[in-house]
PDB file of C-alpha atoms in Angstrom:
ATOM      1  CA  MET A   1     106.795  85.171  81.414  1.00 44.00           C
ATOM      2  CA  ASP A   2     110.494  84.400  81.442  1.00 51.00           C
ATOM      3  CA  GLY A   3     112.291  85.106  84.688  1.00 53.00           C
ATOM      4  CA  GLN A   4     109.119  86.051  86.537  1.00 60.00           C
ATOM      5  CA  ALA A   5     108.242  84.413  89.865  1.00 61.00           C
ATOM      6  CA  SER A   6     105.448  81.893  89.860  1.00 65.00           C
ATOM      7  CA  PHE A   7     103.309  81.222  92.931  1.00 71.00           C
ATOM      8  CA  PRO A   8     101.049  78.136  92.588  1.00 64.00           C
ATOM      9  CA  LEU A   9      97.576  78.261  94.090  1.00 61.00           C
ATOM     10  CA  GLY A  10      95.720  75.505  95.897  1.00 55.00           C
ATOM     11  CA  PRO A  11      92.486  73.830  94.828  1.00 47.00           C
ATOM     12  CA  SER A  12      90.106  76.049  96.845  1.00 55.00           C
ATOM     13  CA  SER A  13      88.263  79.042  95.397  1.00 83.00           C
ATOM     14  CA  LEU A  14      90.724  80.920  93.207  1.00 86.00           C
ATOM     15  CA  THR A  15      90.034  84.283  94.813  1.00 87.00           C
ATOM     16  CA  GLU A  16      90.284  82.814  98.315  1.00 90.00           C
ATOM     17  CA  ALA A  17      93.488  80.960  97.453  1.00 91.00           C
ATOM     18  CA  LEU A  18      95.004  84.114  95.990  1.00 94.00           C
ATOM     19  CA  TYR A  19      94.017  86.114  99.065  1.00 92.00           C
ATOM     20  CA  GLU A  20      95.547  83.553 101.438  1.00 89.00           C
ATOM     21  CA  SER A  21      98.805  83.396  99.489  1.00 93.00           C
ATOM     22  CA  VAL A  22      99.258  87.165  99.277  1.00 93.00           C
ATOM     23  CA  ARG A  23      98.179  87.640 102.907  1.00 90.00           C
ATOM     24  CA  LYS A  24     100.842  85.195 104.088  1.00 87.00           C
ATOM     25  CA  ARG A  25     103.494  86.920 101.990  1.00 90.00           C
ATOM     26  CA  ILE A  26     102.581  90.303 103.509  1.00 88.00           C
ATOM     27  CA  VAL A  27     102.412  89.019 107.081  1.00 84.00           C
ATOM     28  CA  GLY A  28     105.642  87.066 106.645  1.00 80.00           C
ATOM     29  CA  GLY A  29     107.480  90.141 105.385  1.00 82.00           C
ATOM     30  CA  GLU A  30     108.145  88.820 101.877  1.00 88.00           C
ATOM     31  CA  ILE A  31     106.128  91.776 100.589  1.00 90.00           C
ATOM     32  CA  ALA A  32     107.631  94.557 102.678  1.00 87.00           C
ATOM     33  CA  PRO A  33     106.069  97.686 104.204  1.00 87.00           C
ATOM     34  CA  GLY A  34     105.958 100.436 101.609  1.00 89.00           C
ATOM     35  CA  GLU A  35     105.902  97.956  98.726  1.00 92.00           C
ATOM     36  CA  LYS A  36     103.250  98.446  96.047  1.00 92.00           C
ATOM     37  CA  LEU A  37     100.836  95.766  94.892  1.00 94.00           C
ATOM     38  CA  THR A  38      98.971  96.174  91.617  1.00 93.00           C
ATOM     39  CA  GLU A  39      96.482  94.105  89.677  1.00 93.00           C
ATOM     40  CA  ILE A  40      99.059  93.706  86.907  1.00 94.00           C
ATOM     41  CA  ARG A  41     101.702  92.441  89.338  1.00 95.00           C
ATOM     42  CA  LEU A  42      99.424  89.847  90.953  1.00 95.00           C
ATOM     43  CA  ALA A  43      97.986  88.748  87.631  1.00 94.00           C
ATOM     44  CA  GLY A  44     101.508  88.201  86.316  1.00 95.00           C
ATOM     45  CA  GLU A  45     102.904  86.462  89.395  1.00 94.00           C
ATOM     46  CA  TYR A  46      99.958  84.104  89.845  1.00 94.00           C
ATOM     47  CA  GLY A  47      98.619  83.734  86.333  1.00 93.00           C
ATOM     48  CA  VAL A  48      95.131  84.953  87.263  1.00 92.00           C
ATOM     49  CA  ALA A  49      92.752  87.362  85.568  1.00 92.00           C
ATOM     50  CA  ARG A  50      92.884  91.007  86.596  1.00 93.00           C
ATOM     51  CA  PRO A  51      89.349  90.970  88.099  1.00 91.00           C
ATOM     52  CA  THR A  52      90.516  88.168  90.435  1.00 92.00           C
ATOM     53  CA  ALA A  53      93.596  90.190  91.365  1.00 94.00           C
ATOM     54  CA  LYS A  54      91.425  93.267  91.924  1.00 93.00           C
ATOM     55  CA  ALA A  55      89.082  91.363  94.266  1.00 93.00           C
ATOM     56  CA  CYS A  56      92.077  90.161  96.263  1.00 94.00           C
ATOM     57  CA  LEU A  57      93.504  93.679  96.587  1.00 94.00           C
ATOM     58  CA  GLU A  58      90.140  95.054  97.669  1.00 93.00           C
ATOM     59  CA  ARG A  59      89.797  92.422 100.395  1.00 92.00           C
ATOM     60  CA  LEU A  60      93.331  92.986 101.688  1.00 93.00           C
ATOM     61  CA  THR A  61      92.676  96.731 101.743  1.00 92.00           C
ATOM     62  CA  ALA A  62      89.380  96.307 103.611  1.00 89.00           C
ATOM     63  CA  LEU A  63      91.204  94.300 106.304  1.00 87.00           C
ATOM     64  CA  GLY A  64      94.009  96.827 106.729  1.00 87.00           C
ATOM     65  CA  LEU A  65      96.771  94.709 105.180  1.00 90.00           C
ATOM     66  CA  LEU A  66      97.015  97.206 102.325  1.00 93.00           C
ATOM     67  CA  ARG A  67      96.311 100.911 102.081  1.00 91.00           C
ATOM     68  CA  ARG A  68      95.388 102.977  99.069  1.00 88.00           C
ATOM     69  CA  THR A  69      97.616 105.978  98.293  1.00 77.00           C
ATOM     70  CA  THR A  70      96.325 109.244  96.863  1.00 72.00           C
ATOM     71  CA  HIS A  71      96.909 107.710  93.416  1.00 74.00           C
ATOM     72  CA  LYS A  72      94.842 104.651  94.476  1.00 81.00           C
ATOM     73  CA  THR A  73      97.849 102.347  94.422  1.00 88.00           C
ATOM     74  CA  ALA A  74      97.703  99.591  97.047  1.00 92.00           C
ATOM     75  CA  VAL A  75     100.693  99.707  99.402  1.00 93.00           C
ATOM     76  CA  VAL A  76     101.670  97.584 102.416  1.00 91.00           C
ATOM     77  CA  PRO A  77     101.319 100.048 105.326  1.00 89.00           C
ATOM     78  CA  GLU A  78     104.203 101.121 107.523  1.00 87.00           C
ATOM     79  CA  LEU A  79     102.767 101.375 111.040  1.00 88.00           C
ATOM     80  CA  ASP A  80     104.362 103.769 113.523  1.00 91.00           C
ATOM     81  CA  GLU A  81     104.015 103.776 117.310  1.00 93.00           C
ATOM     82  CA  ASP A  82     100.867 105.915 117.264  1.00 95.00           C
ATOM     83  CA  ASP A  83      99.271 103.478 114.816  1.00 93.00           C
ATOM     84  CA  ILE A  84     100.144 100.524 117.043  1.00 93.00           C
ATOM     85  CA  ARG A  85      98.779 102.152 120.191  1.00 96.00           C
ATOM     86  CA  ASP A  86      95.575 103.126 118.391  1.00 96.00           C
ATOM     87  CA  LEU A  87      95.257  99.610 116.976  1.00 94.00           C
ATOM     88  CA  TYR A  88      95.541  98.003 120.403  1.00 95.00           C
ATOM     89  CA  LEU A  89      93.056 100.509 121.857  1.00 96.00           C
ATOM     90  CA  GLY A  90      90.470  99.337 119.345  1.00 95.00           C
ATOM     91  CA  ARG A  91      91.405  95.707 119.850  1.00 96.00           C
ATOM     92  CA  GLU A  92      91.110  95.915 123.629  1.00 97.00           C
ATOM     93  CA  THR A  93      87.723  97.630 123.414  1.00 97.00           C
ATOM     94  CA  VAL A  94      86.236  94.891 121.229  1.00 97.00           C
ATOM     95  CA  GLU A  95      87.863  91.936 122.973  1.00 97.00           C
ATOM     96  CA  ARG A  96      87.027  93.113 126.494  1.00 98.00           C
ATOM     97  CA  ALA A  97      83.370  93.268 125.461  1.00 97.00           C
ATOM     98  CA  ALA A  98      83.648  89.772 124.007  1.00 97.00           C
ATOM     99  CA  VAL A  99      85.274  88.028 126.976  1.00 98.00           C
ATOM    100  CA  ALA A 100      82.859  89.677 129.416  1.00 97.00           C
ATOM    101  CA  ALA A 101      79.910  88.440 127.370  1.00 97.00           C
ATOM    102  CA  LEU A 102      81.380  84.926 127.205  1.00 97.00           C
ATOM    103  CA  ALA A 103      82.011  84.892 130.949  1.00 97.00           C
ATOM    104  CA  ARG A 104      78.359  85.769 131.571  1.00 96.00           C
ATOM    105  CA  MET A 105      77.486  82.732 129.429  1.00 92.00           C
ATOM    106  CA  ALA A 106      80.022  80.737 131.493  1.00 83.00           C
ATOM    107  CA  GLY A 107      80.831  78.383 128.626  1.00 85.00           C
ATOM    108  CA  LEU A 108      84.107  77.912 126.768  1.00 93.00           C
ATOM    109  CA  PRO A 109      83.936  78.307 122.967  1.00 95.00           C
ATOM    110  CA  PRO A 110      85.120  74.967 121.496  1.00 96.00           C
ATOM    111  CA  ALA A 111      86.830  76.699 118.554  1.00 97.00           C
ATOM    112  CA  ALA A 112      88.864  78.909 120.905  1.00 97.00           C
ATOM    113  CA  VAL A 113      89.861  75.845 122.930  1.00 97.00           C
ATOM    114  CA  ARG A 114      91.026  74.158 119.706  1.00 97.00           C
ATOM    115  CA  ALA A 115      93.006  77.237 118.744  1.00 96.00           C
ATOM    116  CA  GLN A 116      94.652  77.195 122.172  1.00 97.00           C
ATOM    117  CA  ALA A 117      95.597  73.538 121.671  1.00 97.00           C
ATOM    118  CA  ALA A 118      97.095  74.455 118.291  1.00 96.00           C
ATOM    119  CA  MET A 119      99.019  77.257 119.983  1.00 94.00           C
ATOM    120  CA  LYS A 120     100.488  74.847 122.527  1.00 94.00           C
ATOM    121  CA  ALA A 121     101.494  72.425 119.769  1.00 95.00           C
ATOM    122  CA  ALA A 122     103.158  75.211 117.777  1.00 91.00           C
ATOM    123  CA  VAL A 123     105.109  76.326 120.840  1.00 90.00           C
ATOM    124  CA  ALA A 124     106.245  72.749 121.493  1.00 90.00           C
ATOM    125  CA  ASP A 125     107.408  72.461 117.870  1.00 87.00           C
ATOM    126  CA  VAL A 126     108.981  75.967 117.907  1.00 80.00           C
ATOM    127  CA  GLU A 127     106.966  76.889 114.819  1.00 82.00           C
ATOM    128  CA  LEU A 128     106.738  80.679 115.051  1.00 81.00           C
ATOM    129  CA  ALA A 129     104.505  81.141 112.003  1.00 81.00           C
ATOM    130  CA  ASP A 130     102.051  78.577 113.375  1.00 86.00           C
ATOM    131  CA  GLN A 131     102.136  80.320 116.764  1.00 87.00           C
ATOM    132  CA  VAL A 132     101.075  83.571 115.125  1.00 85.00           C
ATOM    133  CA  GLU A 133      98.264  81.883 113.189  1.00 87.00           C
ATOM    134  CA  ALA A 134      96.997  80.069 116.297  1.00 92.00           C
ATOM    135  CA  ASP A 135      97.231  83.235 118.410  1.00 92.00           C
ATOM    136  CA  ILE A 136      95.165  85.180 115.880  1.00 91.00           C
ATOM    137  CA  ALA A 137      92.659  82.312 115.638  1.00 94.00           C
ATOM    138  CA  PHE A 138      92.280  82.168 119.434  1.00 96.00           C
ATOM    139  CA  HIS A 139      91.231  85.799 119.670  1.00 96.00           C
ATOM    140  CA  ALA A 140      89.065  85.643 116.548  1.00 96.00           C
ATOM    141  CA  GLU A 141      87.169  82.644 117.906  1.00 97.00           C
ATOM    142  CA  LEU A 142      86.561  84.324 121.257  1.00 97.00           C
ATOM    143  CA  VAL A 143      84.869  87.231 119.522  1.00 97.00           C
ATOM    144  CA  ALA A 144      83.014  85.015 117.034  1.00 97.00           C
ATOM    145  CA  ALA A 145      81.576  82.931 119.884  1.00 97.00           C
ATOM    146  CA  VAL A 146      79.637  85.939 121.185  1.00 97.00           C
ATOM    147  CA  GLY A 147      77.420  85.681 118.127  1.00 96.00           C
ATOM    148  CA  SER A 148      77.417  89.380 117.256  1.00 96.00           C
ATOM    149  CA  ARG A 149      77.919  90.012 113.537  1.00 95.00           C
ATOM    150  CA  ARG A 150      78.825  93.638 114.123  1.00 95.00           C
ATOM    151  CA  LEU A 151      81.368  92.865 116.822  1.00 95.00           C
ATOM    152  CA  SER A 152      82.935  90.189 114.613  1.00 95.00           C
ATOM    153  CA  ARG A 153      83.047  92.550 111.639  1.00 92.00           C
ATOM    154  CA  MET A 154      84.834  95.231 113.649  1.00 92.00           C
ATOM    155  CA  HIS A 155      87.240  92.661 115.032  1.00 94.00           C
ATOM    156  CA  GLU A 156      88.035  91.238 111.592  1.00 90.00           C
ATOM    157  CA  VAL A 157      89.240  94.645 110.420  1.00 87.00           C
ATOM    158  CA  ILE A 158      91.310  95.135 113.565  1.00 91.00           C
ATOM    159  CA  LEU A 159      92.863  91.665 113.353  1.00 89.00           C
ATOM    160  CA  GLY A 160      94.084  92.325 109.824  1.00 86.00           C
ATOM    161  CA  GLU A 161      96.424  95.018 111.106  1.00 88.00           C
ATOM    162  CA  VAL A 162      97.230  93.034 114.260  1.00 88.00           C
ATOM    163  CA  HIS A 163      98.362  90.129 112.103  1.00 84.00           C
ATOM    164  CA  LEU A 164     100.443  92.553 110.075  1.00 85.00           C
ATOM    165  CA  THR A 165     102.225  93.861 113.172  1.00 85.00           C
ATOM    166  CA  MET A 166     102.818  90.370 114.567  1.00 80.00           C
ATOM    167  CA  GLY A 167     104.423  89.265 111.340  1.00 73.00           C
ATOM    168  CA  ARG A 168     106.224  92.521 110.692  1.00 75.00           C
ATOM    169  CA  PHE A 169     107.826  92.836 114.129  1.00 72.00           C
ATOM    170  CA  ARG A 170     108.155  89.127 114.966  1.00 70.00           C
ATOM    171  CA  ALA A 171     106.939  89.861 118.494  1.00 61.00           C
ATOM    172  CA  HIS A 172     106.734  86.169 119.374  1.00 59.00           C
ATOM    173  CA  ARG A 173     110.524  85.978 119.092  1.00 64.00           C
ATOM    174  CA  VAL A 174     111.049  88.182 122.153  1.00 61.00           C
ATOM    175  CA  THR A 175     109.053  86.062 124.594  1.00 69.00           C
ATOM    176  CA  HIS A 176     108.665  82.384 125.313  1.00 75.00           C
ATOM    177  CA  GLY A 177     105.592  80.997 123.638  1.00 79.00           C
ATOM    178  CA  MET A 178     104.452  79.381 126.873  1.00 89.00           C
ATOM    179  CA  ASP A 179     104.063  82.838 128.410  1.00 91.00           C
ATOM    180  CA  VAL A 180     101.438  83.617 125.780  1.00 92.00           C
ATOM    181  CA  VAL A 181      99.829  80.199 126.302  1.00 94.00           C
ATOM    182  CA  ARG A 182      99.524  80.821 130.044  1.00 96.00           C
ATOM    183  CA  GLU A 183      97.970  84.231 129.435  1.00 96.00           C
ATOM    184  CA  HIS A 184      95.413  82.589 127.140  1.00 97.00           C
ATOM    185  CA  ASP A 185      94.737  79.925 129.764  1.00 97.00           C
ATOM    186  CA  ASP A 186      94.045  82.648 132.344  1.00 98.00           C
ATOM    187  CA  ILE A 187      91.458  84.212 130.024  1.00 98.00           C
ATOM    188  CA  LEU A 188      89.790  80.863 129.391  1.00 97.00           C
ATOM    189  CA  LYS A 189      89.670  80.029 133.104  1.00 97.00           C
ATOM    190  CA  ALA A 190      88.017  83.336 133.955  1.00 97.00           C
ATOM    191  CA  ILE A 191      85.430  82.730 131.219  1.00 97.00           C
ATOM    192  CA  ALA A 192      84.779  79.181 132.442  1.00 96.00           C
ATOM    193  CA  ASP A 193      84.434  80.465 136.014  1.00 96.00           C
ATOM    194  CA  GLY A 194      81.788  82.942 134.892  1.00 96.00           C
ATOM    195  CA  ASP A 195      83.817  85.951 136.094  1.00 97.00           C
ATOM    196  CA  PRO A 196      83.444  88.824 133.571  1.00 97.00           C
ATOM    197  CA  GLU A 197      85.622  91.262 135.524  1.00 98.00           C
ATOM    198  CA  ARG A 198      88.463  88.775 135.873  1.00 98.00           C
ATOM    199  CA  ALA A 199      88.176  87.811 132.200  1.00 98.00           C
ATOM    200  CA  GLN A 200      88.551  91.455 131.209  1.00 98.00           C
ATOM    201  CA  GLN A 201      91.510  91.940 133.563  1.00 98.00           C
ATOM    202  CA  CYS A 202      93.298  88.906 132.113  1.00 98.00           C
ATOM    203  CA  LEU A 203      92.568  90.056 128.579  1.00 98.00           C
ATOM    204  CA  THR A 204      93.876  93.557 129.252  1.00 98.00           C
ATOM    205  CA  CYS A 205      97.039  92.218 130.871  1.00 97.00           C
ATOM    206  CA  HIS A 206      97.604  89.931 127.886  1.00 96.00           C
ATOM    207  CA  LEU A 207      97.145  92.726 125.335  1.00 96.00           C
ATOM    208  CA  ASP A 208      99.346  95.098 127.356  1.00 96.00           C
ATOM    209  CA  GLN A 209     102.150  92.543 127.089  1.00 93.00           C
ATOM    210  CA  ALA A 210     101.540  92.041 123.366  1.00 91.00           C
ATOM    211  CA  ARG A 211     101.534  95.770 122.654  1.00 93.00           C
ATOM    212  CA  ALA A 212     104.722  96.263 124.652  1.00 91.00           C
ATOM    213  CA  ARG A 213     106.483  93.525 122.669  1.00 88.00           C
ATOM    214  CA  VAL A 214     105.526  95.065 119.344  1.00 89.00           C
ATOM    215  CA  ILE A 215     106.522  98.591 120.367  1.00 92.00           C
ATOM    216  CA  GLY A 216     109.763  97.273 121.852  1.00 89.00           C
ATOM    217  CA  ARG A 217     110.649  95.645 118.527  1.00 86.00           C
ATOM    218  CA  LEU A 218     109.797  98.877 116.724  1.00 88.00           C
ATOM    219  CA  HIS A 219     112.086 100.884 119.015  1.00 88.00           C
ATOM    220  CA  ARG A 220     114.952  98.437 118.507  1.00 86.00           C
ATOM    221  CA  GLU A 221     114.560  98.666 114.754  1.00 81.00           C
ATOM    222  CA  GLN A 222     114.576 102.456 114.871  1.00 83.00           C
ATOM    223  CA  ALA A 223     117.658 102.500 117.085  1.00 87.00           C
ATOM    224  CA  SER A 224     119.562 100.248 114.673  1.00 81.00           C
ATOM    225  CA  VAL A 225     118.982 102.480 111.654  1.00 67.00           C
TER     226      VAL A 225
END
């Protein structure tokens, strides 16, 4: 296809590789809010069969990174302030339950600790994309460590849109990465100390700051139009 972009895929499962590539393009803003994604487009850009492209679109839609219009076209959503507030309400509800449960166990999840170490390394290297990935991983691993399939399933859907907002509004650019690291450390300490109430307080404070950064970026964008 002359003149058409070509995006090579890695050696992992083709569907998984396609999903990861398209997800990163959406989160990174290369595929912008309001932009349409079709099976034909993905099949052409990546050289994959349409059923593979369809499976990718369905997964992205299930996780909130795409929405179906009335004509069933997949579109990158444009989230407004009400969407963001509602998203963080759901996120806080799930994550508060998770950190309280972990604090009652009084043991730190090794995967969350590794994600925190990756976060610190990304901050030291000033790698904003890696900071976002590590931040998302930290919260995902906290919830996963509870061992509840239903809680993890709810959180996976929520995190899809959270990742979208973090990439879309570049919220990590308006704060020093070490501030986020310290907030994570506070959550981990409360869990390790076996203090459910403190763990929830630290988590809520952390998410309040995150929500404020995203909404602040949204307001600045609106004011510049």
